[in-house]
CSV table of C-alpha atoms in Angstrom, one decimal:
chain,number,residue,atom,x,y,z
A,128,MET,CA,77.3,115.6,129.9
A,129,LEU,CA,74.0,115.2,131.7
A,130,VAL,CA,74.5,118.2,133.9
A,131,PRO,CA,73.5,121.9,133.3
A,132,GLN,CA,76.0,123.7,131.1
A,133,PRO,CA,76.1,126.7,133.5
A,134,ARG,CA,77.1,124.3,136.3
A,135,VAL,CA,80.1,123.2,134.3
A,136,ALA,CA,81.0,126.8,133.4
A,137,ARG,CA,80.9,127.8,137.0
A,138,TYR,CA,82.5,124.8,138.8
A,139,GLY,CA,84.5,123.2,136.0
A,140,ALA,CA,88.2,123.6,135.9
A,141,PRO,CA,89.2,125.4,132.6
A,142,GLY,CA,91.9,123.5,130.8
A,143,GLN,CA,91.1,120.2,132.4
A,144,ILE,CA,89.2,118.9,129.4
A,145,PRO,CA,91.6,116.7,127.4
A,146,GLU,CA,92.5,118.0,124.0
A,147,GLY,CA,90.4,116.5,121.2
A,148,TRP,CA,87.4,115.9,123.5
A,149,GLU,CA,84.0,117.3,122.5
A,150,LEU,CA,81.5,118.1,125.2
A,151,VAL,CA,77.8,117.4,124.4
A,152,TYR,CA,75.3,118.7,126.9
A,153,GLY,CA,72.4,116.3,126.7
A,154,LEU,CA,70.4,117.1,129.9
A,155,ASP,CA,67.4,118.4,127.9
A,156,MET,CA,67.6,115.8,125.2
A,157,THR,CA,65.6,112.5,124.8
A,158,THR,CA,67.5,109.3,124.9
A,159,GLY,CA,67.3,109.1,121.1
A,160,GLU,CA,68.7,112.6,120.8
A,161,ARG,CA,71.5,111.8,123.2
A,162,LEU,CA,72.5,108.7,121.2
A,163,ALA,CA,72.4,110.6,118.0
A,164,ALA,CA,74.6,113.4,119.4
A,165,ALA,CA,77.0,111.3,121.5
A,166,GLY,CA,76.4,107.6,121.0
A,167,ASP,CA,80.1,107.1,120.3
A,168,ALA,CA,81.2,108.7,123.6
A,169,ASP,CA,83.7,106.9,125.8
A,170,TYR,CA,82.8,108.8,129.0
A,171,LEU,CA,79.5,110.0,130.5
A,172,TYR,CA,79.4,112.7,133.2
A,173,THR,CA,76.0,113.0,134.9
A,174,GLY,CA,74.4,114.5,137.9
A,175,SER,CA,73.7,112.2,140.8
A,176,VAL,CA,69.9,112.5,140.4
A,177,VAL,CA,69.8,112.0,136.7
A,178,GLU,CA,68.6,108.6,135.6
A,179,VAL,CA,70.9,106.8,133.1
A,180,GLY,CA,68.8,104.0,131.6
A,181,ARG,CA,69.6,100.7,130.0
A,182,GLU,CA,68.7,102.0,126.5
A,183,LEU,CA,71.3,104.8,126.8
A,184,ILE,CA,74.0,102.5,128.1
A,185,ASP,CA,73.3,99.8,125.5
A,186,GLY,CA,73.3,102.4,122.8
A,187,MET,CA,76.8,103.5,123.6
A,188,PRO,CA,79.1,100.7,122.6
A,189,ASP,CA,82.3,102.6,123.3
A,190,LEU,CA,81.3,103.8,126.8
A,191,ARG,CA,84.0,103.1,129.4
A,192,MET,CA,82.9,105.1,132.4
A,193,ILE,CA,79.9,106.8,133.9
A,194,GLN,CA,80.7,109.4,136.6
A,195,ALA,CA,78.0,110.9,138.7
């Protein structure tokens, strides 16, 4: 997730995260740190003003969706 964790805690819907999913909050990480922590992710949730660059997308081979 490339959104602040407090935002998700405040506005997220408890119980709507599918079982077995792991949330990684990477807003304060570098691209390399994001890839190390979540490079195998299927789904990327980001804020609408957060840049998602080519290096991040190319480094996530299982990525199926980006939602802003």
